[in-house]
Short mmCIF file of C-alpha atoms in Angstrom, two decimals:
data_model
loop_
_atom_site.label_atom_id
_atom_site.label_comp_id
_atom_site.label_asym_id
_atom_site.label_seq_id
_atom_site.Cartn_x
_atom_site.Cartn_y
_atom_site.Cartn_z
CA GLU L 1 12.47 -3.83 -13.78
CA PRO L 2 10.66 -6.73 -12.06
CA GLU L 3 6.97 -6.17 -11.55
CA VAL L 4 3.91 -7.70 -9.99
CA THR L 5 1.26 -8.54 -12.56
CA GLN L 6 -2.44 -8.90 -11.88
CA THR L 7 -5.32 -10.27 -13.89
CA PRO L 8 -7.98 -9.39 -14.73
CA SER L 9 -7.62 -5.62 -14.74
CA HIS L 10 -11.38 -5.28 -14.39
CA GLN L 11 -14.05 -7.83 -13.58
CA VAL L 12 -17.77 -7.33 -13.36
CA THR L 13 -19.77 -9.97 -11.54
CA GLN L 14 -23.19 -10.58 -10.12
CA MET L 15 -23.77 -10.60 -6.39
CA GLY L 16 -23.34 -14.10 -4.98
CA GLN L 17 -20.91 -15.24 -7.64
CA GLU L 18 -17.43 -16.52 -6.91
CA VAL L 19 -14.50 -14.46 -8.11
CA ILE L 20 -10.83 -15.35 -8.39
CA LEU L 21 -8.25 -12.61 -8.77
CA ARG L 22 -4.84 -13.66 -9.92
CA CYS L 23 -1.40 -12.30 -9.26
CA VAL L 24 2.12 -13.16 -10.32
CA PRO L 25 4.49 -11.77 -7.68
CA ILE L 26 8.12 -10.93 -8.31
CA SER L 27 9.89 -14.24 -8.70
CA ASN L 28 12.41 -14.08 -5.84
CA HIS L 29 10.06 -12.50 -3.34
CA LEU L 30 8.92 -14.52 -0.35
CA TYR L 31 6.03 -12.50 1.09
CA PHE L 32 2.76 -11.95 -0.72
CA TYR L 33 -0.15 -9.71 0.12
CA TRP L 34 -3.59 -8.63 -0.87
CA TYR L 35 -4.90 -5.16 -0.18
CA ARG L 36 -8.10 -3.51 -1.28
CA GLN L 37 -9.14 0.07 -1.92
CA ILE L 38 -12.78 0.99 -2.03
CA LEU L 39 -13.25 3.86 -4.45
CA GLY L 40 -11.93 7.10 -2.98
CA GLN L 41 -10.86 5.52 0.28
CA LYS L 42 -7.65 4.35 1.88
CA VAL L 43 -5.76 1.22 0.97
CA GLU L 44 -6.66 -1.53 3.44
CA PHE L 45 -4.67 -4.63 4.32
CA LEU L 46 -6.41 -7.94 3.76
CA VAL L 47 -3.88 -10.73 4.16
CA SER L 48 -0.22 -11.65 3.99
CA PHE L 49 1.14 -15.02 2.97
CA TYR L 50 4.50 -16.60 3.65
CA ASN L 51 5.88 -20.09 3.39
CA ASN L 52 2.62 -21.39 1.97
CA GLU L 53 0.43 -20.16 4.75
CA ILE L 54 -1.35 -17.04 5.91
CA SER L 55 0.89 -15.05 8.25
CA GLU L 56 -1.44 -12.17 9.02
CA LYS L 57 -5.00 -11.24 8.15
CA SER L 58 -7.26 -8.34 8.91
CA GLU L 59 -10.83 -8.27 10.15
CA ILE L 60 -11.95 -7.71 6.58
CA PHE L 61 -10.57 -11.09 5.54
CA ASP L 62 -13.48 -13.21 6.71
CA ASP L 63 -14.57 -16.69 5.70
CA GLN L 64 -15.69 -15.43 2.30
CA PHE L 65 -12.07 -14.83 1.36
CA SER L 66 -9.31 -17.31 0.73
CA VAL L 67 -5.83 -17.19 -0.76
CA GLU L 68 -3.81 -19.81 -2.48
CA ARG L 69 -0.46 -20.25 -4.13
CA PRO L 70 -1.36 -23.08 -6.48
CA ASP L 71 2.04 -23.27 -8.12
CA GLY L 72 5.43 -21.61 -7.93
CA SER L 73 4.37 -18.40 -9.58
CA ASN L 74 0.70 -17.54 -9.02
CA PHE L 75 -0.97 -16.11 -5.94
CA THR L 76 -4.76 -15.96 -5.97
CA LEU L 77 -7.50 -14.29 -3.97
CA LYS L 78 -10.89 -15.97 -4.03
CA ILE L 79 -14.09 -14.35 -2.90
CA ARG L 80 -16.61 -17.13 -2.42
CA SER L 81 -19.89 -15.28 -2.67
CA THR L 82 -19.47 -11.67 -3.65
CA LYS L 83 -21.43 -8.87 -2.02
CA LEU L 84 -22.04 -5.36 -3.27
CA GLU L 85 -19.61 -4.01 -0.71
CA ASP L 86 -16.81 -6.14 -2.16
CA SER L 87 -16.66 -3.72 -5.08
CA ALA L 88 -13.17 -2.26 -4.88
CA MET L 89 -9.72 -2.22 -6.41
CA TYR L 90 -7.74 -5.21 -5.20
CA PHE L 91 -3.99 -4.86 -5.10
CA CYS L 92 -1.54 -7.71 -4.92
CA ALA L 93 1.94 -7.01 -3.56
CA SER L 94 5.11 -8.90 -2.80
CA SER L 95 8.28 -8.24 -0.85
CA PRO L 96 11.67 -9.89 -0.39
CA GLY L 97 12.60 -11.97 2.63
CA ALA L 98 13.97 -10.48 5.83
CA GLY L 99 17.57 -9.39 5.42
CA ALA L 100 17.33 -9.13 1.67
CA THR L 101 17.88 -5.89 -0.14
CA GLY L 102 14.59 -4.05 -0.11
CA ALA L 103 13.13 -6.05 2.75
CA ASN L 104 9.96 -4.38 4.04
CA VAL L 105 9.38 -2.70 0.70
CA LEU L 106 6.20 -3.89 -0.93
CA THR L 107 5.98 -3.78 -4.69
CA PHE L 108 2.37 -3.47 -5.77
CA GLY L 109 0.65 -4.64 -8.91
CA ALA L 110 -1.54 -2.34 -11.00
CA GLY L 111 -4.68 -3.67 -9.32
CA SER L 112 -7.80 -5.57 -10.31
CA ARG L 113 -10.99 -3.59 -10.24
CA LEU L 114 -13.95 -5.67 -9.07
CA THR L 115 -17.45 -4.43 -9.67
CA VAL L 116 -20.27 -6.38 -8.02
CA LEU L 117 -23.74 -5.73 -9.42
CA ALA G 1 -7.71 4.40 16.13
CA GLN G 2 -5.89 5.83 13.17
CA LYS G 3 -2.26 4.83 13.18
CA VAL G 4 -1.40 7.05 10.24
CA THR G 5 -3.04 10.45 9.86
CA GLN G 6 -2.84 12.51 6.73
CA ALA G 7 -4.82 15.55 7.71
CA GLN G 8 -4.73 17.15 4.26
CA THR G 9 -7.39 15.54 2.12
CA GLU G 10 -6.77 17.63 -0.99
CA ILE G 11 -4.13 20.15 -1.95
CA SER G 12 -4.09 22.26 -5.08
CA VAL G 13 -1.01 24.16 -6.18
CA VAL G 14 0.20 25.90 -9.27
CA GLU G 15 3.13 24.43 -11.14
CA LYS G 16 6.55 25.33 -9.72
CA GLU G 17 5.22 25.88 -6.23
CA ASP G 18 6.65 23.86 -3.37
CA VAL G 19 4.20 21.69 -1.48
CA THR G 20 4.47 19.69 1.75
CA LEU G 21 2.31 16.69 2.50
CA ASP G 22 1.91 15.95 6.17
CA CYS G 23 1.96 12.55 7.82
CA VAL G 24 1.62 11.85 11.53
CA TYR G 25 1.85 8.32 12.85
CA GLU G 26 1.14 6.55 16.09
CA THR G 27 2.94 3.49 17.41
CA ARG G 28 4.24 2.02 20.65
CA ASP G 29 6.91 0.04 18.87
CA THR G 30 10.49 1.25 19.06
CA THR G 31 11.26 -0.37 15.72
CA TYR G 32 9.04 0.53 12.82
CA TYR G 33 9.12 1.57 9.19
CA LEU G 34 7.53 4.45 7.38
CA PHE G 35 6.74 4.67 3.71
CA TRP G 36 5.37 6.98 1.08
CA TYR G 37 3.56 5.64 -1.96
CA LYS G 38 2.24 7.56 -4.95
CA GLN G 39 -0.99 6.62 -6.71
CA PRO G 40 -1.25 8.42 -10.07
CA PRO G 41 -4.57 8.65 -11.93
CA SER G 42 -3.80 5.33 -13.61
CA GLY G 43 -4.30 3.68 -10.22
CA GLU G 44 -1.13 1.76 -9.46
CA LEU G 45 0.78 2.24 -6.22
CA VAL G 46 4.34 3.39 -6.71
CA PHE G 47 6.89 3.09 -3.92
CA LEU G 48 8.71 6.34 -3.15
CA ILE G 49 10.64 5.88 0.07
CA ARG G 50 11.12 3.73 3.13
CA ARG G 51 12.52 5.03 6.40
CA ASN G 52 13.21 2.96 9.51
CA SER G 53 12.76 4.30 13.00
CA PHE G 54 16.47 4.35 13.75
CA ASP G 55 17.30 6.63 10.88
CA GLU G 56 16.12 10.18 11.39
CA GLN G 57 18.32 11.56 8.69
CA ASN G 58 16.31 13.52 6.19
CA GLU G 59 16.48 12.41 2.60
CA ILE G 60 16.45 14.22 -0.69
CA SER G 61 15.85 12.61 -4.04
CA GLY G 62 15.69 15.10 -6.85
CA ARG G 63 12.69 17.34 -6.24
CA TYR G 64 11.46 15.11 -3.42
CA SER G 65 12.53 15.41 0.20
CA TRP G 66 11.37 13.80 3.39
CA ASN G 67 11.52 15.14 6.94
CA PHE G 68 11.33 12.45 9.62
CA GLN G 69 10.95 13.70 13.19
CA LYS G 70 10.41 11.12 15.91
CA SER G 71 9.81 13.82 18.51
CA THR G 72 6.60 14.81 16.75
CA SER G 73 5.89 11.41 15.15
CA SER G 74 5.86 12.99 11.75
CA PHE G 75 7.17 11.98 8.37
CA ASN G 76 6.44 14.84 6.00
CA PHE G 77 7.01 14.84 2.28
CA THR G 78 7.96 17.94 0.30
CA ILE G 79 7.87 18.33 -3.46
CA THR G 80 9.96 21.25 -4.67
CA ALA G 81 9.03 23.05 -7.89
CA SER G 82 5.96 20.90 -8.43
CA GLN G 83 5.03 19.69 -11.89
CA VAL G 84 1.74 18.62 -13.43
CA VAL G 85 2.99 15.02 -13.46
CA ASP G 86 3.14 15.15 -9.67
CA SER G 87 -0.66 15.17 -9.58
CA ALA G 88 -1.62 12.02 -7.72
CA VAL G 89 -2.82 10.68 -4.40
CA TYR G 90 0.04 10.25 -1.97
CA PHE G 91 -0.17 7.71 0.82
CA CYS G 92 1.89 7.55 3.96
CA ALA G 93 2.13 4.09 5.55
CA LEU G 94 3.46 2.49 8.71
CA ARG G 95 4.77 -1.00 9.31
CA GLU G 96 5.17 -1.88 12.96
CA ARG G 97 7.68 -4.33 14.29
CA GLY G 98 4.93 -5.86 16.37
CA SER G 99 3.31 -7.43 13.32
CA ASN G 100 3.84 -11.17 13.48
CA SER G 101 5.35 -11.30 10.07
CA GLY G 102 4.59 -10.34 6.54
CA TYR G 103 5.28 -6.65 6.85
CA ALA G 104 1.64 -5.58 6.52
CA LEU G 105 1.35 -1.87 5.94
CA ASN G 106 -1.11 0.45 7.64
CA PHE G 107 -1.96 3.24 5.21
CA GLY G 108 -3.19 6.73 5.84
CA LYS G 109 -6.22 8.00 3.97
CA GLY G 110 -4.08 9.74 1.41
CA THR G 111 -3.63 13.30 0.22
CA SER G 112 -4.82 14.15 -3.25
CA LEU G 113 -2.42 16.60 -4.88
CA LEU G 114 -3.47 18.54 -7.93
CA VAL G 115 -0.83 20.57 -9.74
CA THR G 116 -2.21 22.95 -12.33
CA PRO G 117 -0.24 24.64 -15.12
#
């Protein structure tokens, strides 16, 4: 069964450092997303990406965050200068295009846990 | 304002009991989609079901069933004859048609279900 893969599974970093979280979405999916979940809290939407550009972003996704699809398979989330409050589980997800089977259904990766010290 | 409310923070049942997880949503859109995701202790988010606003037919899948009622804006999830492996956090989520694109999901805070032997 196709899956979304994320690396690293856990990253520990110092406050102020740059972090890049990587994701390989399902190959024929067209929409890509990042969500985050602070420990014990709800899953929050960060950003969606379609056709090589951001299609939606939340208030959380400020100038410290950026996303990129550097090649045909990877989808990355960069946090420019990490803060303590960025500590969370970051989930990547992807979904098929409109009209495709399973449209609207997001398939999530296993998550990347970021710990900022 | 909360668009998805899961009033039950934690539920504990004994194996073989039936349990219902409540979900109430809020939207002005006439077209929208509702989802349930399961987050087991390992942390990943597992898709369970999608329901669109035009389809109020209840669904049963094995021990799982879903009751969608537009009149009360509810999309409740029942597990029949619960098992220890059902222990997880369950999230209800809403995707509104009004989103520009990208099918961003708005999650509830989740209900933590503990099934004990």
